[in-house]
Amino acid sequence: MSMNDNRLYAINDICNRMSKEFVTVDGNVRKIQKETLTPYKVATVILIKEYCNDTTKVIMERRNFCLASLKLIQSADMELDALLNMLYEPEYALHRFADRLEINLDAVHEKGIDQLLDLFDNLRRLMESKDHALSLPALSRNSVLGLYVRRMLIFFEKLAFDQVVALYNDMEKYVVKKIDSLENSDISISKQEDFFGPDNKAKTIWGGRQAELLVAQQAHALQTDEHKALPPVELRVLVQDLLKSNPYNADAHYLSYLNCIRVNDFCGAVDSLYHCFDRLAPLENRSTPEDRSRTFRYAALNLAVLHAQFNHKEVAQYALKEAIKLAQEAGDNVCLQLAHSWMSYLISKENKKGSLIERSVGKASLLGITHTTGLSLISHAHSYALEAKNPPQVFEILMKSDMLNCQHSMSDLMSVTFAEKSALWAYYGKMEMASLCGQLLLLHNTGDKKQHMFNGPSTCQAIVTVANMLIEFGEYALADIVLAHAKERFPNSPCNKIWMLSEQLHILTQLLRQEKWGEAEAVARNISSLDQLESKLRLVEVCLAKGDFPKGLEHIGAIEEHPHVTPPYVIRAALLSSQITCVSSLLDNGTAIATNCIMRLCSALELAAQNHLSYYKALVKMHLANIQLLMGLPVLALNSVKDAIPTVLGHGGCYDQGRAFMLYGKCLIASAPEKPFEARKEIILGGIKSLSKAQELFTKVNAIAKIKSIVHLQAVFYNEINLLPERNQCAFEFRQMDEQYLMTPTDLFLY
């Protein structure tokens, strides 16, 4: 797998980030979540009361209670046995307060509704000074627990008499259910069960505030740090629980929409999005026309984003036009700008895309939409690179994006910018810089003091970049560890496609080197689901390796006719085409075929120069040198190799470096003068030394066929200069490898 296969995949990250910024629920028309007083909440405030009235608390109890109370006020309603189990767990170890909670609940059960009324009277006194006006109350009114208790007091005061009686009856059932469960198990040794589990599905009751907090936490995790969110199946069960508690919760449907997007469930995503905006749709007789228009235009915009996520660009454009029309009627410049940004992504004509993005940057900056401005700047730099603008201009635009991202602390866009820089450096052939930017991205997202980290596709791409570098330098064990980390950290789409492609390319390369043509072809075809053009190129490599040249040329024709082919793919196709031509036809009609190959390679060289692709320029020059060597022009070939080899050695992997040393050695020996013998012998020894360096590099990446070719050449050249012991040693090594490995040496006509 070549390091040059990792080109400009960061644009996928850009469109993913654009989708996550623009698909927002319209908060202005959201229905208020209804919240009621439940026995679980009463039990929670009893626990708070007992803690505040206790004067013998130790440090560990204070810490444990703070953690437990936050979990209690943010979680769904739990049964009493589950609540007590949590307090008895070693993580919290609040045994004293759990025992007092049981005593208080038993008192409510035995003494009746008067005890419940006394409880709320005692809660009011918690926030009042006991001794004098300057003394501090047991519970601060403005603390997190104080605000929670005050809200429960308000709910209780609003209850009518029959509602208080109903609450008391619910409390009795709450306590009696715990007593019944104690007959079958000892609570002091039982464990708390996860309230998302199958045993507690029917028992989970979500209050309005807890549901809002949970939806916000999970939605934020899905967009910034997916591995911290619940797994897709568990999150779907959670959404179902939320909707059972409140069927009109639009945010829960929106969370379901994000969950469906992450697993590529198109039908579920569409259904969830429709349900979300059905709940948000204002009533005709209770809302203004502006509220209705706002909901409808943002619904159309979100639908366009949904289709864009699944690459349904034509359908997305129809929805986008509807959003634009509604936004123009309402004079909503922000909605228009968001639609305009997406139009620049969906449009297929490259000559119009650049001007659209430039206008998007200016308008978004004028309207103060900083996130959209940052994304537009990154897209602008990407577009400039594909339009073959000067690299300094491209990186200057990214520098502006860096400044904006730092000013507004947009950590997600900082990560995307690092990923784009890494992709651009790889595109321009500077793989060391690409690796450095990838490592800077990972460093940016590490550290114990980081409160907010972004773990999106850009982070996954940086991890895979590191893995690709390790693979290129033969560190396969380390690369497997890095890829395993990527699999564990990014199991879902779209991030999993990034490491899947790297993994499949690595497997394919190893199969080719082991001459397992059938398996290699199957893997190459499987890659089409991840990258169609990459799959075609890999199929050409398989055809070249096994000698199916007509099929290989057929795949090359399909690549050149592909509507979205980019300069790197065109150049790689030209290199493979020249190799097929060399192997299949050079011996029959040498001059004419060689001239045709040179013309094709010169066109590829010009394309590489126009697009500032320095590494591809070096590879093309290497292939040209190989053709010149085969034509009997060793001096010209040697000059071409000397011109290109610094770039290959500076930015190529072990395999490309080995090929460069091998070609250099062959050119050096071919250009050696016939006489005097001592001068020729010295040059041939220099060539053999270069071949030995190539052998070391090929050994590192386990390229056995190349090693056999080098050993064969060394034996021939040692024989020519009468170094018979060295010749015999090389012949012995060749025979050993030939017996151990069934691979045939590579064709000497190939670079």
XYZ file of N, CA and C in Angstrom, residues 34 70 257 449:
12
model
N -43.440 18.597 29.970
C -44.199 18.570 31.210
C -43.470 17.710 32.231
N -25.780 13.986 41.907
C -25.817 14.430 40.507
C -26.417 13.349 39.613
N -32.928 10.374 15.016
C -32.441 10.705 13.665
C -30.910 10.648 13.614
N -6.404 17.598 31.099
C -7.076 18.863 31.377
C -8.069 19.255 30.295
